[in-house]
Short mmCIF file of C-alpha atoms in Angstrom, two decimals:
data_model
loop_
_atom_site.label_atom_id
_atom_site.label_comp_id
_atom_site.label_asym_id
_atom_site.label_seq_id
_atom_site.Cartn_x
_atom_site.Cartn_y
_atom_site.Cartn_z
CA UNK A 172 -11.24 -100.90 -148.20
CA UNK A 173 -7.78 -101.19 -149.75
CA UNK A 174 -4.72 -101.19 -147.50
CA UNK A 175 -2.44 -100.19 -150.39
CA UNK A 176 -0.18 -97.18 -149.86
CA UNK A 177 1.78 -96.07 -152.92
CA UNK A 178 4.53 -94.35 -150.94
CA UNK A 179 5.23 -97.54 -148.97
CA UNK A 180 5.23 -99.61 -152.16
CA UNK A 181 7.58 -97.28 -154.04
CA UNK A 182 10.01 -97.15 -151.10
CA UNK A 183 10.02 -100.95 -150.83
CA UNK A 184 10.58 -101.22 -154.60
CA UNK A 185 13.55 -98.85 -154.42
CA UNK A 186 15.04 -100.83 -151.53
CA UNK A 187 15.14 -104.02 -153.61
CA UNK A 188 16.34 -102.19 -156.73
CA UNK A 189 19.29 -100.86 -154.72
CA UNK A 190 20.60 -104.45 -154.84
CA UNK A 191 20.82 -104.36 -158.63
CA UNK A 192 24.10 -103.44 -160.41
CA UNK A 193 25.13 -99.80 -160.18
CA UNK A 194 24.82 -99.35 -163.96
CA UNK A 195 21.10 -100.24 -163.88
CA UNK A 196 18.94 -98.03 -166.08
CA UNK A 197 15.20 -97.45 -165.87
CA UNK A 198 13.65 -97.45 -169.35
CA UNK A 199 10.10 -96.52 -170.29
CA UNK A 200 8.77 -98.15 -173.44
CA UNK A 201 5.45 -97.00 -174.94
CA UNK A 202 3.07 -99.76 -176.06
CA UNK A 203 -0.56 -99.80 -177.23
CA UNK A 204 -1.42 -101.13 -173.75
CA UNK A 205 0.38 -98.56 -171.62
CA UNK A 206 3.98 -97.69 -170.83
CA UNK A 207 6.28 -100.55 -169.88
CA UNK A 208 8.83 -99.89 -167.14
CA UNK A 209 11.98 -101.91 -167.85
CA UNK A 210 15.04 -102.30 -165.63
CA UNK A 211 18.13 -102.78 -167.80
CA UNK A 212 21.80 -103.45 -167.14
CA UNK A 213 24.83 -104.94 -168.82
CA UNK A 214 26.79 -104.03 -171.97
CA UNK A 215 24.60 -102.43 -174.62
CA UNK A 216 26.30 -104.44 -177.37
CA UNK A 217 25.83 -107.81 -175.62
CA UNK A 218 23.11 -110.26 -176.69
CA UNK A 219 19.74 -109.44 -175.13
CA UNK A 220 18.24 -111.38 -172.22
CA UNK A 221 14.60 -110.79 -171.31
CA UNK A 222 13.65 -111.63 -167.71
CA UNK A 223 9.96 -112.00 -166.82
CA UNK A 224 8.98 -112.08 -163.12
CA UNK A 225 6.19 -113.92 -161.40
CA UNK A 226 2.78 -112.30 -161.14
CA UNK A 227 1.19 -110.49 -158.25
CA UNK A 228 3.64 -108.46 -156.22
CA UNK A 229 6.86 -110.02 -157.49
CA UNK A 230 7.89 -107.26 -159.99
CA UNK A 231 11.08 -107.18 -162.02
CA UNK A 232 13.00 -106.20 -158.87
CA UNK A 233 12.88 -109.88 -157.82
CA UNK A 234 15.77 -110.73 -160.20
CA UNK A 235 18.28 -108.76 -158.09
CA UNK A 236 20.28 -111.83 -157.01
CA UNK A 237 20.99 -112.88 -160.62
CA UNK A 238 21.18 -109.48 -162.34
CA UNK A 239 24.90 -108.82 -161.80
CA UNK A 240 26.07 -112.26 -162.97
CA UNK A 241 23.75 -112.29 -165.97
CA UNK A 242 24.79 -108.77 -166.93
CA UNK A 243 28.38 -109.95 -167.35
CA UNK A 244 27.35 -111.97 -170.40
CA UNK A 245 24.08 -110.35 -171.55
CA UNK A 246 22.25 -107.07 -171.88
CA UNK A 247 19.52 -107.68 -169.32
CA UNK A 248 16.00 -106.31 -169.79
CA UNK A 249 13.52 -106.94 -166.95
CA UNK A 250 10.07 -105.37 -167.35
CA UNK A 251 7.42 -105.00 -164.71
CA UNK A 252 4.48 -106.99 -166.06
CA UNK A 253 1.52 -105.07 -167.41
CA UNK A 254 -1.54 -105.19 -165.16
CA UNK A 255 0.46 -106.35 -162.12
CA UNK A 256 2.19 -104.55 -159.28
CA UNK A 257 5.10 -102.42 -160.44
CA UNK A 258 5.81 -99.31 -162.45
CA UNK A 259 4.39 -100.33 -165.81
CA UNK A 260 1.05 -98.74 -166.62
CA UNK A 261 -1.84 -100.80 -167.98
CA UNK A 262 -4.50 -99.97 -170.52
CA UNK A 263 -6.92 -102.62 -171.68
CA UNK A 264 -4.99 -105.87 -171.38
CA UNK A 265 -7.83 -108.38 -171.09
CA UNK A 266 -6.85 -111.48 -173.07
CA UNK A 267 -3.74 -113.60 -173.64
CA UNK A 268 -3.56 -112.12 -177.15
CA UNK A 269 -3.39 -108.62 -175.60
CA UNK A 270 -0.61 -109.78 -173.31
CA UNK A 271 1.28 -111.26 -176.26
CA UNK A 272 0.91 -108.01 -178.21
CA UNK A 273 2.16 -106.03 -175.21
CA UNK A 274 5.28 -108.17 -174.93
CA UNK A 275 5.94 -107.92 -178.67
CA UNK A 276 5.66 -104.12 -178.41
CA UNK A 277 8.10 -104.07 -175.48
CA UNK A 278 10.71 -106.03 -177.43
CA UNK A 279 10.22 -103.89 -180.51
CA UNK A 280 10.42 -100.71 -178.48
CA UNK A 281 13.70 -101.90 -176.95
CA UNK A 282 15.06 -102.61 -180.43
CA UNK A 283 15.36 -106.32 -179.65
CA UNK A 284 14.67 -108.65 -182.57
CA UNK A 285 15.68 -111.85 -180.75
CA UNK A 286 16.66 -112.60 -177.15
CA UNK A 287 17.38 -115.28 -174.66
CA UNK A 288 14.29 -115.36 -172.45
CA UNK A 289 13.73 -116.46 -168.88
CA UNK A 290 10.70 -116.44 -166.64
CA UNK A 291 9.73 -117.37 -163.11
CA UNK A 292 6.27 -118.73 -162.23
CA UNK A 293 3.66 -116.79 -164.25
CA UNK A 294 6.53 -115.15 -166.13
CA UNK A 295 7.57 -118.65 -167.22
CA UNK A 296 4.14 -119.17 -168.78
CA UNK A 297 4.48 -115.89 -170.64
CA UNK A 298 8.03 -116.75 -171.77
CA UNK A 299 6.96 -120.16 -173.03
CA UNK A 300 4.07 -118.59 -174.97
CA UNK A 301 6.54 -116.26 -176.67
CA UNK A 302 8.83 -119.14 -177.65
CA UNK A 303 5.92 -121.13 -179.08
CA UNK A 304 4.22 -118.37 -181.05
CA UNK A 305 7.30 -116.39 -182.18
CA UNK A 306 10.23 -118.84 -182.30
CA UNK A 307 12.33 -116.39 -184.31
CA UNK A 308 12.44 -114.06 -181.28
CA UNK A 309 13.68 -116.62 -178.71
CA UNK A 310 17.21 -118.04 -178.92
CA UNK A 311 17.23 -119.91 -175.62
CA UNK A 312 14.59 -120.31 -172.94
CA UNK A 313 14.95 -120.89 -169.23
CA UNK A 314 11.95 -121.56 -167.00
CA UNK A 315 12.32 -121.11 -163.26
CA UNK A 316 9.67 -123.23 -161.52
CA UNK A 317 7.07 -122.15 -164.08
CA UNK A 318 3.33 -122.44 -163.51
CA UNK A 319 0.69 -123.40 -166.09
CA UNK A 320 3.38 -124.67 -168.46
CA UNK A 321 3.62 -128.40 -167.83
CA UNK A 322 1.34 -128.99 -164.83
CA UNK A 323 -1.65 -127.45 -163.09
CA UNK A 324 -1.91 -126.12 -159.56
CA UNK A 325 -2.43 -128.23 -156.48
CA UNK A 326 -5.85 -127.69 -154.94
CA UNK A 327 -4.25 -127.03 -151.55
CA UNK A 328 -2.15 -124.24 -153.05
CA UNK A 329 -5.19 -122.52 -154.55
CA UNK A 330 -7.17 -122.86 -151.33
CA UNK A 331 -4.34 -121.34 -149.32
CA UNK A 332 -4.03 -118.48 -151.81
CA UNK A 333 -7.76 -117.72 -151.91
CA UNK A 334 -8.03 -115.39 -148.86
CA UNK A 335 -5.07 -113.34 -150.15
CA UNK A 336 -6.63 -113.12 -153.61
CA UNK A 337 -10.12 -112.22 -152.40
CA UNK A 338 -9.02 -109.53 -149.95
CA UNK A 339 -5.28 -108.91 -150.13
CA UNK A 340 -3.65 -107.47 -147.02
CA UNK A 341 0.01 -107.41 -146.00
CA UNK A 342 -0.69 -109.93 -143.23
CA UNK A 343 -2.41 -112.35 -145.59
CA UNK A 344 0.40 -112.03 -148.15
CA UNK A 345 3.00 -112.76 -145.47
CA UNK A 346 1.06 -115.72 -144.09
CA UNK A 347 0.67 -117.27 -147.54
CA UNK A 348 4.32 -116.82 -148.50
CA UNK A 349 5.55 -118.16 -145.16
CA UNK A 350 3.30 -121.20 -145.59
CA UNK A 351 4.56 -121.94 -149.11
CA UNK A 352 8.23 -121.47 -148.25
CA UNK A 353 8.11 -122.87 -144.73
CA UNK A 354 9.66 -119.55 -143.74
CA UNK A 355 12.95 -120.49 -145.44
CA UNK A 356 14.71 -118.59 -148.19
CA UNK A 357 12.50 -115.50 -148.21
CA UNK A 358 14.50 -112.35 -148.79
CA UNK A 359 13.18 -109.87 -146.19
CA UNK A 360 13.23 -106.91 -148.58
CA UNK A 361 11.37 -108.86 -151.26
CA UNK A 362 8.85 -109.96 -148.64
CA UNK A 363 8.26 -106.35 -147.62
CA UNK A 364 7.80 -105.41 -151.28
CA UNK A 365 5.19 -108.13 -151.78
CA UNK A 366 3.43 -107.07 -148.58
CA UNK A 367 3.43 -103.47 -149.80
CA UNK A 368 1.91 -104.61 -153.11
CA UNK A 369 -1.20 -105.96 -151.36
CA UNK A 370 -4.18 -104.18 -152.83
CA UNK A 371 -2.16 -102.65 -155.70
CA UNK A 372 -4.69 -101.16 -158.17
CA UNK A 373 -4.01 -103.72 -160.89
CA UNK A 374 -6.14 -105.10 -163.67
CA UNK A 375 -7.56 -108.62 -163.44
CA UNK A 376 -4.69 -111.06 -164.11
CA UNK A 377 -4.69 -112.48 -167.64
CA UNK A 378 -4.35 -116.25 -167.66
CA UNK A 379 -4.75 -118.99 -170.21
CA UNK A 380 -4.50 -122.73 -170.74
CA UNK A 381 -1.36 -124.80 -170.61
CA UNK A 382 0.29 -125.43 -173.98
CA UNK A 383 -0.83 -128.59 -175.74
CA UNK A 384 1.65 -131.50 -175.90
CA UNK A 385 1.86 -131.26 -179.70
CA UNK A 386 2.80 -127.58 -179.42
CA UNK A 387 5.51 -128.39 -176.87
CA UNK A 388 6.92 -131.06 -179.19
CA UNK A 389 7.37 -128.37 -181.83
CA UNK A 390 9.30 -126.03 -179.52
CA UNK A 391 12.49 -124.98 -181.32
CA UNK A 392 14.45 -123.15 -178.62
CA UNK A 393 16.70 -125.11 -176.24
CA UNK A 394 15.08 -125.14 -172.78
CA UNK A 395 16.55 -125.15 -169.29
CA UNK A 396 13.89 -126.12 -166.73
CA UNK A 397 14.70 -125.41 -163.08
CA UNK A 398 12.25 -127.08 -160.70
CA UNK A 399 11.92 -126.20 -157.00
CA UNK A 400 11.86 -129.49 -155.11
CA UNK A 401 9.85 -128.00 -152.23
CA UNK A 402 7.37 -126.09 -154.38
CA UNK A 403 3.77 -126.35 -153.21
CA UNK A 404 2.32 -125.09 -156.48
CA UNK A 405 2.16 -128.49 -158.22
CA UNK A 406 3.19 -132.10 -157.59
CA UNK A 407 6.97 -132.10 -157.25
CA UNK A 408 7.87 -134.41 -160.16
CA UNK A 409 4.99 -133.63 -162.52
CA UNK A 410 6.41 -130.57 -164.35
CA UNK A 411 9.77 -132.23 -165.04
CA UNK A 412 8.15 -135.49 -166.16
CA UNK A 413 5.71 -133.80 -168.54
CA UNK A 414 8.38 -131.51 -169.95
CA UNK A 415 10.68 -134.49 -170.48
CA UNK A 416 7.96 -136.31 -172.40
CA UNK A 417 7.30 -133.44 -174.82
CA UNK A 418 10.21 -130.98 -175.12
CA UNK A 419 12.97 -132.26 -177.40
CA UNK A 420 15.90 -130.02 -176.44
CA UNK A 421 15.58 -129.97 -172.64
CA UNK A 422 17.88 -129.82 -169.65
CA UNK A 423 16.29 -130.14 -166.21
CA UNK A 424 17.74 -129.12 -162.86
CA UNK A 425 15.95 -129.95 -159.60
CA UNK A 426 16.68 -127.38 -156.90
CA UNK A 427 16.80 -129.17 -153.52
CA UNK A 428 15.45 -127.46 -150.41
CA UNK A 429 14.01 -124.56 -152.45
CA UNK A 430 10.34 -123.53 -152.63
CA UNK A 431 8.47 -121.73 -155.38
CA UNK A 432 8.07 -118.32 -153.78
CA UNK A 433 11.63 -118.17 -152.42
CA UNK A 434 12.74 -117.83 -156.04
CA UNK A 435 14.36 -116.14 -157.86
CA UNK A 436 16.42 -114.74 -154.96
CA UNK A 437 17.12 -118.18 -153.42
CA UNK A 438 18.50 -119.72 -156.62
CA UNK A 439 21.53 -121.78 -155.49
CA UNK A 440 24.90 -120.61 -156.77
CA UNK A 441 25.53 -123.91 -158.54
CA UNK A 442 22.30 -123.56 -160.49
CA UNK A 443 23.23 -119.99 -161.30
CA UNK A 444 26.49 -121.19 -162.85
CA UNK A 445 24.58 -123.80 -164.85
CA UNK A 446 22.29 -121.04 -166.09
CA UNK A 447 25.24 -118.93 -167.24
CA UNK A 448 26.66 -121.96 -169.03
CA UNK A 449 23.32 -122.66 -170.69
CA UNK A 450 23.05 -119.11 -171.98
CA UNK A 451 26.59 -119.35 -173.30
CA UNK A 452 25.44 -122.30 -175.38
#
């Protein structure tokens, strides 16, 4: 029996969104796979920046700590991912090609031909796919502790996640996140939102293989890779080493004392300034 309560989830979502800039707009973009819910802020005539959150219960709200700074230099668009917790609706997204088509439709519906693109975790995988398959749409790419991009998951991480995935409950979500982060850096409102997302009536997550090394060597967009030193998702140095061996135009920043699931809210201020500088080119 599901423990999900929509009223609790929506209230928790609104609590985190209250931390976004006051000029934040909620946009609804029709796609062949349902309606995308996109949080937007920043000058309408500024270059576009697409922010893709992690999967599960992360939602676009998780970018609250960076939204104001990024909106000073970009028009920020942050969609809730299709088929995951959030306010986007889903209709028949079953393959990576469906997911790609959904994202293309979101960009087209927003009137965005090309954008800077950033993604955290699963959102990093989706962002990298976009840069590889449609290089004309991605000016610059930043990947915040991405998964399934340059390295696989640790077996211990998957085993710890299994009870939460098989039967998600708020208590299991909290226990898993506190294990991965060591209890440090978790924003309490984001934690409550992820707890409230337990049992969200979502479609089966769409996943796919890591990009091949030859594809990564052909990546045209400049890439900023930010790696969480305390991440338990994959061996600490493996993503940076593999990216460095394949991606030509790459800058890597290792975030000390930061874990995977404490991001994006725990992004250190110094790394945030580096990100702004990277986007400025």
